[in-house]
PDB file of C-alpha atoms in Angstrom:
ATOM      1  CA  MET A   1     -22.092  13.074   1.186  1.00 35.00           C
ATOM      2  CA  PRO A   2     -25.199  11.872   3.184  1.00 40.00           C
ATOM      3  CA  PRO A   3     -28.110  14.208   3.663  1.00 46.00           C
ATOM      4  CA  SER A   4     -27.647  16.711   6.545  1.00 45.00           C
ATOM      5  CA  ASN A   5     -30.774  15.445   8.250  1.00 57.00           C
ATOM      6  CA  ILE A   6     -29.261  12.017   9.070  1.00 57.00           C
ATOM      7  CA  PRO A   7     -27.826  12.116  12.613  1.00 62.00           C
ATOM      8  CA  ALA A   8     -24.423  10.453  13.147  1.00 67.00           C
ATOM      9  CA  THR A   9     -25.885   8.675  16.135  1.00 77.00           C
ATOM     10  CA  PRO A  10     -29.701   8.494  15.721  1.00 87.00           C
ATOM     11  CA  SER A  11     -31.727   8.682  18.951  1.00 92.00           C
ATOM     12  CA  ILE A  12     -34.207   5.836  19.429  1.00 96.00           C
ATOM     13  CA  LEU A  13     -37.158   6.063  21.852  1.00 96.00           C
ATOM     14  CA  ILE A  14     -38.714   2.735  22.999  1.00 98.00           C
ATOM     15  CA  ARG A  15     -42.084   2.702  24.734  1.00 97.00           C
ATOM     16  CA  GLY A  16     -41.892   0.002  27.384  1.00 97.00           C
ATOM     17  CA  ALA A  17     -39.053  -1.660  29.120  1.00 98.00           C
ATOM     18  CA  GLY A  18     -40.351  -5.252  29.578  1.00 97.00           C
ATOM     19  CA  ASP A  19     -38.779  -8.388  28.302  1.00 96.00           C
ATOM     20  CA  LEU A  20     -39.549  -7.869  24.626  1.00 97.00           C
ATOM     21  CA  ALA A  21     -38.577  -4.176  24.782  1.00 98.00           C
ATOM     22  CA  THR A  22     -35.322  -5.241  26.552  1.00 98.00           C
ATOM     23  CA  GLY A  23     -34.568  -7.675  23.753  1.00 98.00           C
ATOM     24  CA  VAL A  24     -35.013  -4.843  21.255  1.00 98.00           C
ATOM     25  CA  ALA A  25     -32.808  -2.563  23.252  1.00 98.00           C
ATOM     26  CA  LEU A  26     -30.102  -5.235  23.508  1.00 98.00           C
ATOM     27  CA  GLU A  27     -30.024  -5.870  19.762  1.00 98.00           C
ATOM     28  CA  LEU A  28     -29.853  -2.152  18.998  1.00 98.00           C
ATOM     29  CA  TYR A  29     -27.190  -1.452  21.669  1.00 98.00           C
ATOM     30  CA  GLU A  30     -24.985  -4.432  20.544  1.00 97.00           C
ATOM     31  CA  ALA A  31     -25.227  -3.131  17.040  1.00 96.00           C
ATOM     32  CA  GLY A  32     -23.833   0.145  18.057  1.00 96.00           C
ATOM     33  CA  LEU A  33     -27.108   2.131  18.151  1.00 96.00           C
ATOM     34  CA  ARG A  34     -26.748   3.194  21.774  1.00 95.00           C
ATOM     35  CA  ARG A  35     -28.539   6.455  22.019  1.00 94.00           C
ATOM     36  CA  LEU A  36     -31.575   4.738  23.503  1.00 96.00           C
ATOM     37  CA  LEU A  37     -34.278   6.010  25.860  1.00 96.00           C
ATOM     38  CA  LEU A  38     -36.763   3.573  27.370  1.00 98.00           C
ATOM     39  CA  LEU A  39     -40.094   4.833  28.722  1.00 97.00           C
ATOM     40  CA  GLU A  40     -41.871   2.756  31.435  1.00 98.00           C
ATOM     41  CA  ARG A  41     -44.736   3.095  33.875  1.00 96.00           C
ATOM     42  CA  ALA A  42     -44.240   3.706  37.588  1.00 96.00           C
ATOM     43  CA  ARG A  43     -45.267   0.136  38.473  1.00 94.00           C
ATOM     44  CA  PRO A  44     -44.097  -1.996  35.653  1.00 95.00           C
ATOM     45  CA  LEU A  45     -46.003  -5.214  34.741  1.00 94.00           C
ATOM     46  CA  ALA A  46     -43.189  -7.238  33.375  1.00 94.00           C
ATOM     47  CA  VAL A  47     -43.243 -10.741  34.820  1.00 96.00           C
ATOM     48  CA  ARG A  48     -39.734 -11.711  33.454  1.00 96.00           C
ATOM     49  CA  ARG A  49     -38.139  -9.165  35.743  1.00 96.00           C
ATOM     50  CA  LEU A  50     -34.637 -10.628  35.752  1.00 96.00           C
ATOM     51  CA  VAL A  51     -34.355  -9.898  32.029  1.00 97.00           C
ATOM     52  CA  ALA A  52     -36.242  -6.650  31.827  1.00 98.00           C
ATOM     53  CA  PHE A  53     -34.801  -3.154  32.015  1.00 98.00           C
ATOM     54  CA  SER A  54     -38.083  -2.044  33.711  1.00 98.00           C
ATOM     55  CA  GLU A  55     -36.517  -3.295  36.967  1.00 97.00           C
ATOM     56  CA  ALA A  56     -34.412  -0.081  36.885  1.00 98.00           C
ATOM     57  CA  VAL A  57     -37.563   1.791  37.866  1.00 98.00           C
ATOM     58  CA  HIS A  58     -37.460  -0.033  41.300  1.00 96.00           C
ATOM     59  CA  GLU A  59     -33.784  -0.746  41.667  1.00 97.00           C
ATOM     60  CA  GLY A  60     -32.263   2.359  40.176  1.00 98.00           C
ATOM     61  CA  ARG A  61     -29.941   0.310  38.124  1.00 97.00           C
ATOM     62  CA  VAL A  62     -30.100  -3.135  36.521  1.00 98.00           C
ATOM     63  CA  ASP A  63     -27.886  -5.249  34.307  1.00 98.00           C
ATOM     64  CA  VAL A  64     -29.206  -7.656  31.739  1.00 97.00           C
ATOM     65  CA  GLU A  65     -26.672  -9.880  29.887  1.00 96.00           C
ATOM     66  CA  GLY A  66     -23.885  -7.452  30.740  1.00 96.00           C
ATOM     67  CA  ILE A  67     -25.606  -4.254  29.642  1.00 97.00           C
ATOM     68  CA  GLY A  68     -26.707  -1.728  32.323  1.00 98.00           C
ATOM     69  CA  ALA A  69     -29.798   0.426  32.419  1.00 98.00           C
ATOM     70  CA  VAL A  70     -30.398   3.258  34.881  1.00 98.00           C
ATOM     71  CA  ARG A  71     -33.492   5.111  36.059  1.00 98.00           C
ATOM     72  CA  ILE A  72     -33.407   8.824  35.258  1.00 97.00           C
ATOM     73  CA  ASP A  73     -35.842  11.298  36.604  1.00 96.00           C
ATOM     74  CA  ALA A  74     -35.420  14.014  33.900  1.00 93.00           C
ATOM     75  CA  LEU A  75     -34.527  14.143  30.267  1.00 90.00           C
ATOM     76  CA  ASP A  76     -31.342  16.040  30.804  1.00 89.00           C
ATOM     77  CA  GLN A  77     -29.930  12.994  32.665  1.00 94.00           C
ATOM     78  CA  ALA A  78     -30.060  10.905  29.587  1.00 93.00           C
ATOM     79  CA  THR A  79     -26.852  12.326  28.111  1.00 92.00           C
ATOM     80  CA  SER A  80     -24.883  11.284  31.306  1.00 95.00           C
ATOM     81  CA  ALA A  81     -26.148   7.734  31.018  1.00 97.00           C
ATOM     82  CA  TRP A  82     -25.215   7.555  27.382  1.00 95.00           C
ATOM     83  CA  THR A  83     -21.745   8.825  28.139  1.00 96.00           C
ATOM     84  CA  LYS A  84     -21.352   6.026  30.607  1.00 97.00           C
ATOM     85  CA  GLY A  85     -22.562   3.437  28.144  1.00 97.00           C
ATOM     86  CA  GLU A  86     -25.914   2.902  30.047  1.00 98.00           C
ATOM     87  CA  ILE A  87     -29.396   2.874  28.812  1.00 98.00           C
ATOM     88  CA  PRO A  88     -31.576   5.416  30.544  1.00 97.00           C
ATOM     89  CA  VAL A  89     -35.163   4.453  31.681  1.00 98.00           C
ATOM     90  CA  LEU A  90     -37.602   7.258  32.364  1.00 97.00           C
ATOM     91  CA  VAL A  91     -41.034   6.829  33.976  1.00 97.00           C
ATOM     92  CA  ASP A  92     -43.227   8.431  31.286  1.00 96.00           C
ATOM     93  CA  PRO A  93     -45.867   5.975  30.045  1.00 93.00           C
ATOM     94  CA  ASP A  94     -47.742   8.758  28.231  1.00 93.00           C
ATOM     95  CA  MET A  95     -44.653  10.102  26.340  1.00 93.00           C
ATOM     96  CA  THR A  96     -45.018  13.508  27.712  1.00 92.00           C
ATOM     97  CA  CYS A  97     -41.301  13.937  27.288  1.00 90.00           C
ATOM     98  CA  LEU A  98     -41.882  14.458  23.514  1.00 87.00           C
ATOM     99  CA  LYS A  99     -43.553  17.784  24.347  1.00 84.00           C
ATOM    100  CA  GLN A 100     -40.577  18.874  26.219  1.00 79.00           C
ATOM    101  CA  LEU A 101     -38.133  18.326  23.388  1.00 74.00           C
ATOM    102  CA  GLN A 102     -37.147  20.927  20.829  1.00 62.00           C
ATOM    103  CA  PRO A 103     -37.891  19.742  17.278  1.00 63.00           C
ATOM    104  CA  GLN A 104     -34.198  19.065  16.479  1.00 55.00           C
ATOM    105  CA  LEU A 105     -33.926  16.810  19.543  1.00 63.00           C
ATOM    106  CA  LEU A 106     -36.960  14.572  18.775  1.00 76.00           C
ATOM    107  CA  PRO A 107     -36.223  10.909  18.407  1.00 89.00           C
ATOM    108  CA  HIS A 108     -35.255   9.682  14.917  1.00 92.00           C
ATOM    109  CA  VAL A 109     -36.934   6.240  15.591  1.00 95.00           C
ATOM    110  CA  LEU A 110     -39.740   5.432  17.923  1.00 96.00           C
ATOM    111  CA  VAL A 111     -40.560   1.851  18.757  1.00 98.00           C
ATOM    112  CA  ASP A 112     -43.785   0.966  20.521  1.00 97.00           C
ATOM    113  CA  ALA A 113     -42.862  -2.152  22.533  1.00 97.00           C
ATOM    114  CA  LEU A 114     -45.759  -1.946  25.039  1.00 95.00           C
ATOM    115  CA  ILE A 115     -47.305  -5.201  23.548  1.00 91.00           C
ATOM    116  CA  ALA A 116     -50.692  -3.757  24.527  1.00 89.00           C
ATOM    117  CA  LYS A 117     -52.366  -5.583  21.636  1.00 88.00           C
ATOM    118  CA  ARG A 118     -53.763  -2.171  20.630  1.00 90.00           C
ATOM    119  CA  ASN A 119     -52.491   1.231  19.617  1.00 91.00           C
ATOM    120  CA  THR A 120     -52.389   3.482  22.616  1.00 90.00           C
ATOM    121  CA  GLY A 121     -51.568   6.766  20.865  1.00 90.00           C
ATOM    122  CA  VAL A 122     -48.714   6.249  18.480  1.00 93.00           C
ATOM    123  CA  HIS A 123     -48.812   7.755  14.979  1.00 93.00           C
ATOM    124  CA  ARG A 124     -46.375   8.181  12.148  1.00 93.00           C
ATOM    125  CA  ASP A 125     -45.848  11.867  12.732  1.00 91.00           C
ATOM    126  CA  MET A 126     -44.044  11.192  15.967  1.00 92.00           C
ATOM    127  CA  ALA A 127     -40.713  10.281  14.310  1.00 92.00           C
ATOM    128  CA  PRO A 128     -39.230   9.767  10.881  1.00 92.00           C
ATOM    129  CA  LEU A 129     -39.521   6.046  11.483  1.00 95.00           C
ATOM    130  CA  VAL A 130     -42.218   4.590  13.869  1.00 96.00           C
ATOM    131  CA  ILE A 131     -42.303   0.828  14.490  1.00 97.00           C
ATOM    132  CA  GLY A 132     -45.090  -1.102  16.198  1.00 96.00           C
ATOM    133  CA  LEU A 133     -44.483  -4.478  17.763  1.00 97.00           C
ATOM    134  CA  GLY A 134     -47.141  -7.060  17.348  1.00 93.00           C
ATOM    135  CA  PRO A 135     -50.959  -6.669  16.852  1.00 93.00           C
ATOM    136  CA  GLY A 136     -52.766  -3.418  17.227  1.00 93.00           C
ATOM    137  CA  PHE A 137     -50.972  -1.468  14.563  1.00 95.00           C
ATOM    138  CA  THR A 138     -51.412  -1.135  10.784  1.00 94.00           C
ATOM    139  CA  ALA A 139     -48.284  -0.521   8.821  1.00 95.00           C
ATOM    140  CA  GLY A 140     -48.601   2.349   6.438  1.00 92.00           C
ATOM    141  CA  LYS A 141     -51.449   3.812   8.465  1.00 93.00           C
ATOM    142  CA  ASP A 142     -50.507   4.576  12.108  1.00 92.00           C
ATOM    143  CA  VAL A 143     -46.924   3.217  11.979  1.00 96.00           C
ATOM    144  CA  HIS A 144     -44.347   2.962   9.163  1.00 95.00           C
ATOM    145  CA  CYS A 145     -43.892  -0.764   9.777  1.00 95.00           C
ATOM    146  CA  VAL A 146     -44.829  -3.599  12.073  1.00 96.00           C
ATOM    147  CA  VAL A 147     -42.542  -6.351  13.446  1.00 96.00           C
ATOM    148  CA  GLU A 148     -44.214  -9.696  14.014  1.00 95.00           C
ATOM    149  CA  THR A 149     -44.244 -10.977  17.571  1.00 94.00           C
ATOM    150  CA  HIS A 150     -46.193 -14.221  17.033  1.00 91.00           C
ATOM    151  CA  ARG A 151     -44.124 -17.316  17.427  1.00 87.00           C
ATOM    152  CA  GLY A 152     -43.673 -19.297  14.214  1.00 83.00           C
ATOM    153  CA  GLN A 153     -41.980 -18.897  10.871  1.00 82.00           C
ATOM    154  CA  GLY A 154     -42.832 -15.162  10.679  1.00 89.00           C
ATOM    155  CA  LEU A 155     -41.439 -14.163  14.120  1.00 94.00           C
ATOM    156  CA  GLY A 156     -39.369 -10.949  13.763  1.00 95.00           C
ATOM    157  CA  GLU A 157     -40.629 -10.415  10.233  1.00 95.00           C
ATOM    158  CA  ILE A 158     -41.044  -6.770   9.111  1.00 95.00           C
ATOM    159  CA  ARG A 159     -44.318  -5.736   7.554  1.00 93.00           C
ATOM    160  CA  SER A 160     -44.487  -2.496   5.593  1.00 91.00           C
ATOM    161  CA  THR A 161     -48.202  -3.046   4.932  1.00 92.00           C
ATOM    162  CA  GLY A 162     -50.937  -4.627   6.955  1.00 91.00           C
ATOM    163  CA  SER A 163     -50.905  -5.870  10.531  1.00 90.00           C
ATOM    164  CA  ALA A 164     -49.218  -8.514  12.632  1.00 89.00           C
ATOM    165  CA  PHE A 165     -50.788 -11.852  13.408  1.00 87.00           C
ATOM    166  CA  PRO A 166     -53.864 -11.380  15.770  1.00 83.00           C
ATOM    167  CA  ASN A 167     -53.329 -12.044  19.527  1.00 76.00           C
ATOM    168  CA  THR A 168     -54.435 -15.508  20.412  1.00 74.00           C
ATOM    169  CA  GLY A 169     -53.742 -15.286  24.160  1.00 74.00           C
ATOM    170  CA  ILE A 170     -52.194 -18.734  23.960  1.00 77.00           C
ATOM    171  CA  PRO A 171     -48.479 -19.029  24.657  1.00 78.00           C
ATOM    172  CA  GLY A 172     -46.267 -21.416  22.652  1.00 77.00           C
ATOM    173  CA  PRO A 173     -46.094 -24.917  24.092  1.00 82.00           C
ATOM    174  CA  VAL A 174     -43.173 -26.051  26.117  1.00 83.00           C
ATOM    175  CA  LEU A 175     -43.008 -29.842  26.742  1.00 83.00           C
ATOM    176  CA  GLY A 176     -46.633 -29.949  25.760  1.00 85.00           C
ATOM    177  CA  LYS A 177     -47.656 -27.251  28.285  1.00 87.00           C
ATOM    178  CA  SER A 178     -49.219 -24.016  27.032  1.00 87.00           C
ATOM    179  CA  LEU A 179     -51.946 -22.289  28.945  1.00 90.00           C
ATOM    180  CA  GLU A 180     -50.917 -24.368  31.972  1.00 93.00           C
ATOM    181  CA  ARG A 181     -47.705 -22.395  32.147  1.00 95.00           C
ATOM    182  CA  LEU A 182     -49.439 -19.076  32.913  1.00 95.00           C
ATOM    183  CA  LEU A 183     -50.160 -17.683  36.365  1.00 97.00           C
ATOM    184  CA  ARG A 184     -53.173 -15.375  36.077  1.00 97.00           C
ATOM    185  CA  ALA A 185     -55.058 -13.056  38.586  1.00 97.00           C
ATOM    186  CA  PRO A 186     -58.097 -14.921  39.841  1.00 97.00           C
ATOM    187  CA  MET A 187     -59.833 -11.577  40.639  1.00 97.00           C
ATOM    188  CA  ASP A 188     -59.183  -7.798  40.833  1.00 98.00           C
ATOM    189  CA  GLY A 189     -57.075  -6.770  43.764  1.00 97.00           C
ATOM    190  CA  VAL A 190     -53.429  -6.491  45.029  1.00 97.00           C
ATOM    191  CA  PHE A 191     -50.993  -9.205  44.242  1.00 97.00           C
ATOM    192  CA  THR A 192     -48.625 -10.613  46.838  1.00 97.00           C
ATOM    193  CA  ALA A 193     -46.078 -13.255  45.957  1.00 97.00           C
ATOM    194  CA  CYS A 194     -45.001 -15.972  48.435  1.00 97.00           C
ATOM    195  CA  ARG A 195     -42.455 -17.528  46.041  1.00 97.00           C
ATOM    196  CA  THR A 196     -39.803 -15.912  43.810  1.00 97.00           C
ATOM    197  CA  ILE A 197     -38.364 -16.269  40.300  1.00 97.00           C
ATOM    198  CA  GLY A 198     -36.080 -19.291  40.081  1.00 96.00           C
ATOM    199  CA  ASP A 199     -38.064 -21.405  42.589  1.00 97.00           C
ATOM    200  CA  MET A 200     -39.119 -24.857  41.741  1.00 97.00           C
ATOM    201  CA  VAL A 201     -42.885 -25.485  42.231  1.00 97.00           C
ATOM    202  CA  GLN A 202     -45.281 -28.439  41.880  1.00 97.00           C
ATOM    203  CA  GLU A 203     -48.631 -28.501  40.182  1.00 97.00           C
ATOM    204  CA  GLY A 204     -51.267 -27.089  42.592  1.00 97.00           C
ATOM    205  CA  GLU A 205     -48.749 -25.264  44.785  1.00 97.00           C
ATOM    206  CA  THR A 206     -49.517 -21.764  45.858  1.00 97.00           C
ATOM    207  CA  VAL A 207     -47.172 -19.080  44.548  1.00 98.00           C
ATOM    208  CA  GLY A 208     -49.089 -15.974  45.801  1.00 97.00           C
ATOM    209  CA  GLN A 209     -52.448 -14.446  46.385  1.00 98.00           C
ATOM    210  CA  VAL A 210     -54.647 -11.516  45.375  1.00 98.00           C
ATOM    211  CA  ASP A 211     -56.374  -9.450  48.108  1.00 97.00           C
ATOM    212  CA  ALA A 212     -59.445  -7.273  47.674  1.00 95.00           C
ATOM    213  CA  HIS A 213     -61.416  -5.811  50.537  1.00 91.00           C
ATOM    214  CA  GLY A 214     -60.741  -8.669  52.959  1.00 91.00           C
ATOM    215  CA  THR A 215     -61.224 -11.416  50.289  1.00 96.00           C
ATOM    216  CA  VAL A 216     -58.150 -13.503  49.541  1.00 97.00           C
ATOM    217  CA  ALA A 217     -57.809 -15.683  46.364  1.00 98.00           C
ATOM    218  CA  PRO A 218     -54.761 -17.983  45.956  1.00 98.00           C
ATOM    219  CA  VAL A 219     -52.718 -18.105  42.796  1.00 98.00           C
ATOM    220  CA  THR A 220     -51.658 -21.653  42.147  1.00 97.00           C
ATOM    221  CA  ALA A 221     -49.322 -23.238  39.647  1.00 97.00           C
ATOM    222  CA  LEU A 222     -51.167 -25.341  36.951  1.00 96.00           C
ATOM    223  CA  THR A 223     -47.962 -27.285  36.135  1.00 96.00           C
ATOM    224  CA  SER A 224     -44.721 -28.214  37.701  1.00 97.00           C
ATOM    225  CA  GLY A 225     -41.454 -26.457  36.885  1.00 96.00           C
ATOM    226  CA  VAL A 226     -39.380 -23.430  37.640  1.00 97.00           C
ATOM    227  CA  ILE A 227     -40.952 -19.987  38.107  1.00 97.00           C
ATOM    228  CA  ARG A 228     -39.438 -18.028  35.142  1.00 96.00           C
ATOM    229  CA  GLY A 229     -41.354 -14.857  35.756  1.00 96.00           C
ATOM    230  CA  LEU A 230     -43.394 -13.309  38.477  1.00 98.00           C
ATOM    231  CA  LEU A 231     -44.833  -9.861  39.244  1.00 97.00           C
ATOM    232  CA  ARG A 232     -43.506  -7.850  42.232  1.00 95.00           C
ATOM    233  CA  SER A 233     -45.702  -7.914  45.315  1.00 96.00           C
ATOM    234  CA  GLY A 234     -47.929  -4.881  45.838  1.00 95.00           C
ATOM    235  CA  VAL A 235     -49.013  -4.437  42.213  1.00 94.00           C
ATOM    236  CA  VAL A 236     -52.738  -3.673  41.621  1.00 96.00           C
ATOM    237  CA  VAL A 237     -54.047  -6.249  39.112  1.00 96.00           C
ATOM    238  CA  GLU A 238     -57.218  -7.045  37.178  1.00 96.00           C
ATOM    239  CA  LYS A 239     -58.747 -10.431  36.826  1.00 97.00           C
ATOM    240  CA  GLY A 240     -57.087 -12.450  34.153  1.00 95.00           C
ATOM    241  CA  LEU A 241     -53.919 -10.387  34.082  1.00 95.00           C
ATOM    242  CA  LYS A 242     -50.743 -12.387  33.665  1.00 95.00           C
ATOM    243  CA  LEU A 243     -48.887 -12.620  37.000  1.00 97.00           C
ATOM    244  CA  GLY A 244     -46.082 -14.998  35.958  1.00 97.00           C
ATOM    245  CA  ASP A 245     -45.193 -18.159  34.137  1.00 95.00           C
ATOM    246  CA  VAL A 246     -43.802 -21.594  35.023  1.00 97.00           C
ATOM    247  CA  ASP A 247     -41.308 -23.300  32.763  1.00 96.00           C
ATOM    248  CA  PRO A 248     -41.837 -27.100  32.849  1.00 96.00           C
ATOM    249  CA  ARG A 249     -38.256 -27.682  31.735  1.00 94.00           C
ATOM    250  CA  GLY A 250     -37.160 -26.672  35.216  1.00 91.00           C
ATOM    251  CA  GLU A 251     -33.872 -25.069  34.003  1.00 93.00           C
ATOM    252  CA  THR A 252     -33.211 -22.119  36.346  1.00 95.00           C
ATOM    253  CA  TRP A 253     -30.562 -20.577  33.928  1.00 94.00           C
ATOM    254  CA  ARG A 254     -33.385 -19.612  31.620  1.00 93.00           C
ATOM    255  CA  CYS A 255     -34.667 -17.110  34.244  1.00 95.00           C
ATOM    256  CA  ARG A 256     -31.610 -14.890  33.552  1.00 94.00           C
ATOM    257  CA  ARG A 257     -31.509 -15.233  29.728  1.00 95.00           C
ATOM    258  CA  VAL A 258     -33.419 -13.066  27.334  1.00 96.00           C
ATOM    259  CA  SER A 259     -35.745 -15.280  25.379  1.00 94.00           C
ATOM    260  CA  ASP A 260     -35.117 -16.253  21.728  1.00 94.00           C
ATOM    261  CA  LYS A 261     -38.429 -14.566  20.932  1.00 94.00           C
ATOM    262  CA  ALA A 262     -37.260 -11.158  22.408  1.00 96.00           C
ATOM    263  CA  ARG A 263     -34.071 -11.460  20.462  1.00 97.00           C
ATOM    264  CA  ALA A 264     -35.817 -12.339  17.207  1.00 96.00           C
ATOM    265  CA  VAL A 265     -38.118  -9.293  17.549  1.00 97.00           C
ATOM    266  CA  GLY A 266     -35.167  -7.201  18.430  1.00 98.00           C
ATOM    267  CA  GLN A 267     -33.372  -8.344  15.234  1.00 97.00           C
ATOM    268  CA  GLY A 268     -36.461  -7.417  13.229  1.00 97.00           C
ATOM    269  CA  VAL A 269     -36.410  -3.883  14.701  1.00 97.00           C
ATOM    270  CA  LEU A 270     -32.705  -3.626  13.963  1.00 97.00           C
ATOM    271  CA  ARG A 271     -33.136  -4.677  10.354  1.00 96.00           C
ATOM    272  CA  ALA A 272     -35.913  -2.052   9.943  1.00 96.00           C
ATOM    273  CA  VAL A 273     -33.811   0.676  11.498  1.00 95.00           C
ATOM    274  CA  ARG A 274     -30.817  -0.191   9.342  1.00 93.00           C
ATOM    275  CA  ALA A 275     -32.798  -0.288   6.223  1.00 93.00           C
ATOM    276  CA  HIS A 276     -34.331   3.077   6.965  1.00 91.00           C
ATOM    277  CA  LEU A 277     -31.083   4.759   7.725  1.00 89.00           C
ATOM    278  CA  ASP A 278     -29.373   3.216   4.750  1.00 86.00           C
ATOM    279  CA  GLY A 279     -32.184   4.394   2.470  1.00 82.00           C
ATOM    280  CA  LEU A 280     -31.874   7.928   3.831  1.00 77.00           C
ATOM    281  CA  ARG A 281     -28.109   8.055   3.435  1.00 73.00           C
ATOM    282  CA  ALA A 282     -28.509   6.789  -0.129  1.00 76.00           C
ATOM    283  CA  GLY A 283     -30.855   9.667  -0.835  1.00 67.00           C
ATOM    284  CA  THR A 284     -33.552   7.303  -2.073  1.00 55.00           C
ATOM    285  CA  VAL A 285     -37.067   8.576  -2.792  1.00 36.00           C
ATOM    286  CA  PRO A 286     -40.196   6.743  -1.572  1.00 49.00           C
ATOM    287  CA  GLY A 287     -41.565   4.599  -4.367  1.00 38.00           C
ATOM    288  CA  LEU A 288     -38.280   4.523  -6.282  1.00 31.00           C
ATOM    289  CA  GLU A 289     -35.955   3.071  -3.623  1.00 33.00           C
ATOM    290  CA  PRO A 290     -34.273  -0.353  -3.878  1.00 31.00           C
ATOM    291  CA  ARG A 291     -35.999  -3.184  -2.062  1.00 40.00           C
ATOM    292  CA  LEU A 292     -34.798  -5.981   0.126  1.00 42.00           C
ATOM    293  CA  GLU A 293     -35.778  -9.545  -0.758  1.00 41.00           C
ATOM    294  CA  PRO A 294     -38.247 -11.178   1.642  1.00 41.00           C
ATOM    295  CA  ASP A 295     -36.886 -13.903   3.854  1.00 42.00           C
ATOM    296  CA  LEU A 296     -36.981 -17.293   2.129  1.00 38.00           C
ATOM    297  CA  GLY A 297     -39.172 -19.931   3.763  1.00 39.00           C
ATOM    298  CA  GLN A 298     -41.058 -17.346   5.835  1.00 40.00           C
ATOM    299  CA  THR A 299     -44.467 -17.977   4.515  1.00 40.00           C
ATOM    300  CA  PRO A 300     -47.092 -16.730   6.955  1.00 40.00           C
ATOM    301  CA  PRO A 301     -50.228 -18.619   7.791  1.00 40.00           C
ATOM    302  CA  LYS A 302     -53.051 -18.250   5.155  1.00 37.00           C
ATOM    303  CA  SER A 303     -55.105 -16.266   7.721  1.00 36.00           C
ATOM    304  CA  HIS A 304     -52.287 -13.698   7.942  1.00 40.00           C
ATOM    305  CA  PRO A 305     -51.974 -10.856   5.438  1.00 40.00           C
ATOM    306  CA  GLU A 306     -49.215 -11.499   2.974  1.00 41.00           C
ATOM    307  CA  PRO A 307     -46.221  -9.128   3.789  1.00 43.00           C
ATOM    308  CA  SER A 308     -44.920  -6.804   1.160  1.00 41.00           C
ATOM    309  CA  PRO A 309     -41.209  -6.668   0.550  1.00 42.00           C
ATOM    310  CA  LEU A 310     -39.405  -4.285   2.871  1.00 47.00           C
ATOM    311  CA  PRO A 311     -38.562  -0.996   1.200  1.00 44.00           C
ATOM    312  CA  ILE A 312     -35.109   0.478   2.083  1.00 39.00           C
ATOM    313  CA  HIS A 313     -36.802   3.660   3.184  1.00 44.00           C
ATOM    314  CA  LEU A 314     -39.612   2.950   5.602  1.00 51.00           C
ATOM    315  CA  GLY A 315     -40.302   6.315   7.110  1.00 53.00           C
ATOM    316  CA  ARG A 316     -40.137   9.866   5.938  1.00 46.00           C
ATOM    317  CA  THR A 317     -37.026  11.695   4.813  1.00 41.00           C
ATOM    318  CA  GLY A 318     -37.479  14.484   7.392  1.00 39.00           C
TER     319      GLY A 318
END
């Protein structure tokens, strides 16, 4: 019989509801782990809004690839959403909801999917399994494991020691275009869009502007293609903040499809959660548990710390 501290349906808290967080939520949901709660800020900064559950903050409800998410205004509304097969999204960027929960109701898994490139307050005592996405976390120190978000052979890989690949700030190339794909804020101010996601634009064309105290700076496309992501108008931005991206392939269907990167990261999180739960149900003891073989052909760059094999039990036994 499995240990009594293993819930039949584990609750999973995800910080963030942007495109990567949405990919994680979709992979977990489709695998049957549907007791999910996403935490987002009042003014989300996701640019790929058509494939981000963060849009529920503004719209009340949003569907991504056939799965619905709804905004809730209190924790007690989460159960109703789960009953309807929906994913609840709560505006709570500082995770204050954790203080409102009784110990027995705390999440069994916590995933930090903010992609803030730094740890903004997560630690291992917050849940039996705490997972950090991308750089900013150290597995075994402030989280139990890290899932790699850097494109390449290691994308989606689980690291039980060390950190993810450092942030380069350079997106993966598409048709030879990399930094040119990005739309960034030219200065601090309020962003206003004059185009929308799915529009075709030409290099040098204005897609929006940033206003600050009477000064207006245009935001122009650095390459031709389709606008795949774009912030909502009215968002306060800082100079250099990513406002959107242009896909030089010009294929509008990609605007409504979760990226392969988000899916790969989600699959990494799913593997970590399954391994952790399987280890607990098997009653394994840290240090003595069976181990999974690392992925073949997934050799990280030499500048990256060599990942250790993934233990079946990643977090604590409760």
